[in-house]
C-alpha atoms as a PDB file:
ATOM      1  CA  MET A   1     -11.311  17.178   2.954  1.00  0.00           C
ATOM      2  CA  THR A   2      -9.898  14.289   4.946  1.00  0.00           C
ATOM      3  CA  GLU A   3      -6.670  12.455   4.217  1.00  0.00           C
ATOM      4  CA  TYR A   4      -6.942   8.674   3.888  1.00  0.00           C
ATOM      5  CA  ILE A   5      -4.252   6.042   3.707  1.00  0.00           C
ATOM      6  CA  VAL A   6      -4.639   3.134   1.295  1.00  0.00           C
ATOM      7  CA  LEU A   7      -2.542   0.168   2.481  1.00  0.00           C
ATOM      8  CA  LEU A   8      -1.543  -2.367  -0.142  1.00  0.00           C
ATOM      9  CA  PRO A   9      -0.393  -5.701   1.280  1.00  0.00           C
ATOM     10  CA  GLY A  10       0.853  -8.324  -1.134  1.00  0.00           C
ATOM     11  CA  ASP A  11       2.758 -11.554  -1.618  1.00  0.00           C
ATOM     12  CA  GLU A  12       6.376 -10.497  -2.095  1.00  0.00           C
ATOM     13  CA  ALA A  13       7.455 -13.908  -3.412  1.00  0.00           C
ATOM     14  CA  ALA A  14       4.772 -13.789  -6.110  1.00  0.00           C
ATOM     15  CA  TRP A  15       5.843 -10.270  -7.081  1.00  0.00           C
ATOM     16  CA  GLN A  16       9.510 -11.258  -7.168  1.00  0.00           C
ATOM     17  CA  GLY A  17       8.647 -14.184  -9.455  1.00  0.00           C
ATOM     18  CA  ALA A  18       6.338 -12.146 -11.699  1.00  0.00           C
ATOM     19  CA  SER A  19       7.224 -11.687 -15.332  1.00  0.00           C
ATOM     20  CA  GLU A  20       7.898  -8.233 -16.732  1.00  0.00           C
ATOM     21  CA  GLU A  21       4.542  -8.443 -18.515  1.00  0.00           C
ATOM     22  CA  GLN A  22       2.750  -9.176 -15.225  1.00  0.00           C
ATOM     23  CA  ARG A  23       4.542  -6.309 -13.506  1.00  0.00           C
ATOM     24  CA  GLN A  24       3.648  -3.883 -16.300  1.00  0.00           C
ATOM     25  CA  ALA A  25      -0.005  -4.965 -16.073  1.00  0.00           C
ATOM     26  CA  THR A  26       0.048  -4.159 -12.338  1.00  0.00           C
ATOM     27  CA  TYR A  27       1.675  -0.772 -12.941  1.00  0.00           C
ATOM     28  CA  HIS A  28      -0.961  -0.089 -15.603  1.00  0.00           C
ATOM     29  CA  LYS A  29      -3.705  -0.689 -12.999  1.00  0.00           C
ATOM     30  CA  HIS A  30      -2.055   1.871 -10.750  1.00  0.00           C
ATOM     31  CA  GLN A  31      -1.977   4.357 -13.624  1.00  0.00           C
ATOM     32  CA  GLU A  32      -5.698   3.718 -14.169  1.00  0.00           C
ATOM     33  CA  PHE A  33      -6.235   4.265 -10.442  1.00  0.00           C
ATOM     34  CA  ALA A  34      -4.408   7.623 -10.539  1.00  0.00           C
ATOM     35  CA  LYS A  35      -6.459   8.709 -13.549  1.00  0.00           C
ATOM     36  CA  LEU A  36      -9.705   7.671 -11.853  1.00  0.00           C
ATOM     37  CA  LEU A  37      -8.795   9.607  -8.706  1.00  0.00           C
ATOM     38  CA  GLU A  38      -8.101  12.724 -10.753  1.00  0.00           C
ATOM     39  CA  GLU A  39     -11.378  12.380 -12.676  1.00  0.00           C
ATOM     40  CA  ARG A  40     -13.277  12.169  -9.363  1.00  0.00           C
ATOM     41  CA  GLY A  41     -11.531  15.144  -7.815  1.00  0.00           C
ATOM     42  CA  LEU A  42      -9.589  13.056  -5.300  1.00  0.00           C
ATOM     43  CA  ARG A  43      -5.987  14.071  -4.738  1.00  0.00           C
ATOM     44  CA  VAL A  44      -2.968  11.844  -4.097  1.00  0.00           C
ATOM     45  CA  THR A  45      -0.808  13.598  -1.507  1.00  0.00           C
ATOM     46  CA  GLY A  46       1.799  10.853  -1.136  1.00  0.00           C
ATOM     47  CA  GLY A  47       2.574   7.206  -1.533  1.00  0.00           C
ATOM     48  CA  SER A  48       5.135   4.730  -2.735  1.00  0.00           C
ATOM     49  CA  GLU A  49       5.908   1.142  -3.600  1.00  0.00           C
ATOM     50  CA  LEU A  50       7.960  -0.245  -0.704  1.00  0.00           C
ATOM     51  CA  THR A  51      11.172  -2.252  -0.777  1.00  0.00           C
ATOM     52  CA  TYR A  52      11.010  -5.918   0.186  1.00  0.00           C
ATOM     53  CA  SER A  53      10.258  -6.601   3.844  1.00  0.00           C
ATOM     54  CA  ARG A  54      13.544  -8.493   4.193  1.00  0.00           C
ATOM     55  CA  GLU A  55      15.199  -5.052   3.952  1.00  0.00           C
ATOM     56  CA  ALA A  56      13.152  -3.712   6.891  1.00  0.00           C
ATOM     57  CA  LYS A  57      14.321  -3.119  10.433  1.00  0.00           C
ATOM     58  CA  THR A  58      11.943  -3.592  13.370  1.00  0.00           C
ATOM     59  CA  LEU A  59      12.407  -1.701  16.630  1.00  0.00           C
ATOM     60  CA  ARG A  60      10.819  -3.302  19.702  1.00  0.00           C
ATOM     61  CA  THR A  61      10.662  -1.628  23.097  1.00  0.00           C
ATOM     62  CA  SER A  62       9.880  -3.805  26.108  1.00  0.00           C
ATOM     63  CA  SER A  63       7.982  -2.635  29.180  1.00  0.00           C
ATOM     64  CA  ASP A  64      11.299  -2.050  31.005  1.00  0.00           C
ATOM     65  CA  GLY A  65      12.485   0.281  28.222  1.00  0.00           C
ATOM     66  CA  THR A  66      14.949  -2.147  26.646  1.00  0.00           C
ATOM     67  CA  GLN A  67      15.070  -1.682  22.897  1.00  0.00           C
ATOM     68  CA  THR A  68      15.945  -4.336  20.346  1.00  0.00           C
ATOM     69  CA  VAL A  69      16.402  -3.895  16.593  1.00  0.00           C
ATOM     70  CA  THR A  70      15.879  -6.926  14.374  1.00  0.00           C
ATOM     71  CA  ASP A  71      16.037  -7.480  10.636  1.00  0.00           C
ATOM     72  CA  GLY A  72      12.842  -8.049   8.720  1.00  0.00           C
ATOM     73  CA  PRO A  73       9.193  -7.183   9.137  1.00  0.00           C
ATOM     74  CA  TYR A  74       7.060  -7.086  12.271  1.00  0.00           C
ATOM     75  CA  SER A  75       4.975 -10.106  11.271  1.00  0.00           C
ATOM     76  CA  GLU A  76       5.924 -13.431   9.783  1.00  0.00           C
ATOM     77  CA  SER A  77       3.383 -13.899   7.025  1.00  0.00           C
ATOM     78  CA  VAL A  78       3.141 -14.388   3.286  1.00  0.00           C
ATOM     79  CA  GLU A  79       1.581 -10.958   2.807  1.00  0.00           C
ATOM     80  CA  GLN A  80       3.550  -7.873   3.716  1.00  0.00           C
ATOM     81  CA  LEU A  81       2.861  -4.189   3.224  1.00  0.00           C
ATOM     82  CA  THR A  82       4.074  -3.534  -0.334  1.00  0.00           C
ATOM     83  CA  GLY A  83       2.916   0.026  -0.877  1.00  0.00           C
ATOM     84  CA  PHE A  84       0.585   2.825   0.120  1.00  0.00           C
ATOM     85  CA  TYR A  85      -1.193   5.944  -1.089  1.00  0.00           C
ATOM     86  CA  LEU A  86      -2.233   9.049   0.831  1.00  0.00           C
ATOM     87  CA  ILE A  87      -5.394  10.505  -0.698  1.00  0.00           C
ATOM     88  CA  GLU A  88      -7.466  13.594   0.106  1.00  0.00           C
ATOM     89  CA  ALA A  89     -11.188  12.991  -0.311  1.00  0.00           C
ATOM     90  CA  ASP A  90     -14.587  13.990   1.051  1.00  0.00           C
ATOM     91  CA  SER A  91     -15.409  10.461   2.205  1.00  0.00           C
ATOM     92  CA  ILE A  92     -13.898   7.060   2.841  1.00  0.00           C
ATOM     93  CA  ASP A  93     -16.526   5.565   0.526  1.00  0.00           C
ATOM     94  CA  ALA A  94     -15.184   7.616  -2.391  1.00  0.00           C
ATOM     95  CA  VAL A  95     -11.688   6.241  -1.765  1.00  0.00           C
ATOM     96  CA  VAL A  96     -12.898   2.644  -1.353  1.00  0.00           C
ATOM     97  CA  ASP A  97     -14.903   2.899  -4.561  1.00  0.00           C
ATOM     98  CA  ALA A  98     -11.868   4.185  -6.469  1.00  0.00           C
ATOM     99  CA  CYS A  99      -9.702   1.382  -5.018  1.00  0.00           C
ATOM    100  CA  LYS A 100     -11.871  -1.220  -6.735  1.00  0.00           C
ATOM    101  CA  VAL A 101      -9.808  -0.724  -9.902  1.00  0.00           C
ATOM    102  CA  LEU A 102      -6.797  -2.085  -7.988  1.00  0.00           C
ATOM    103  CA  GLY A 103      -8.608  -5.195  -6.724  1.00  0.00           C
ATOM    104  CA  GLU A 104      -7.737  -8.463  -8.418  1.00  0.00           C
ATOM    105  CA  GLY A 105      -8.200 -12.096  -7.483  1.00  0.00           C
ATOM    106  CA  GLU A 106      -7.980 -12.421  -3.712  1.00  0.00           C
ATOM    107  CA  SER A 107      -6.327  -9.062  -3.190  1.00  0.00           C
ATOM    108  CA  LEU A 108      -6.787  -7.070  -0.004  1.00  0.00           C
ATOM    109  CA  ILE A 109      -6.760  -3.279   0.279  1.00  0.00           C
ATOM    110  CA  GLU A 110      -7.198  -1.425   3.552  1.00  0.00           C
ATOM    111  CA  VAL A 111      -8.386   2.190   3.700  1.00  0.00           C
ATOM    112  CA  ARG A 112      -8.257   4.306   6.883  1.00  0.00           C
ATOM    113  CA  ALA A 113      -8.730   7.951   7.733  1.00  0.00           C
ATOM    114  CA  CYS A 114      -5.587   9.696   8.972  1.00  0.00           C
ATOM    115  CA  LYS A 115      -5.731  11.688  12.186  1.00  0.00           C
ATOM    116  CA  GLY A 116      -4.240  15.172  12.074  1.00  0.00           C
ATOM    117  CA  MET A 117      -0.976  15.762  13.856  1.00  0.00           C
END
């Protein structure tokens, strides 16, 4: 089994402005996703919804070794990383196929294999 990371970028402003009904519908999709993974024998080994990127700290190290800490995310964009899953599976295709239940509208989901430590 290989461990894969599922990266879930999203529009934080849209999420912040979402109604409780819209939020519950999104959480329901994630419950469906968890059920689907279990049915297919895939195992979630970790994951979480993330706090807003405005609460992030970014550490930059220059070529001379100087380090600077700034508030906020690494990139200035509408979409930020909003959550992730770690999933054990036999193939990346099995994870991608299961992720289709999370897709909606113009959503983007990235799946990558994790390298062992």
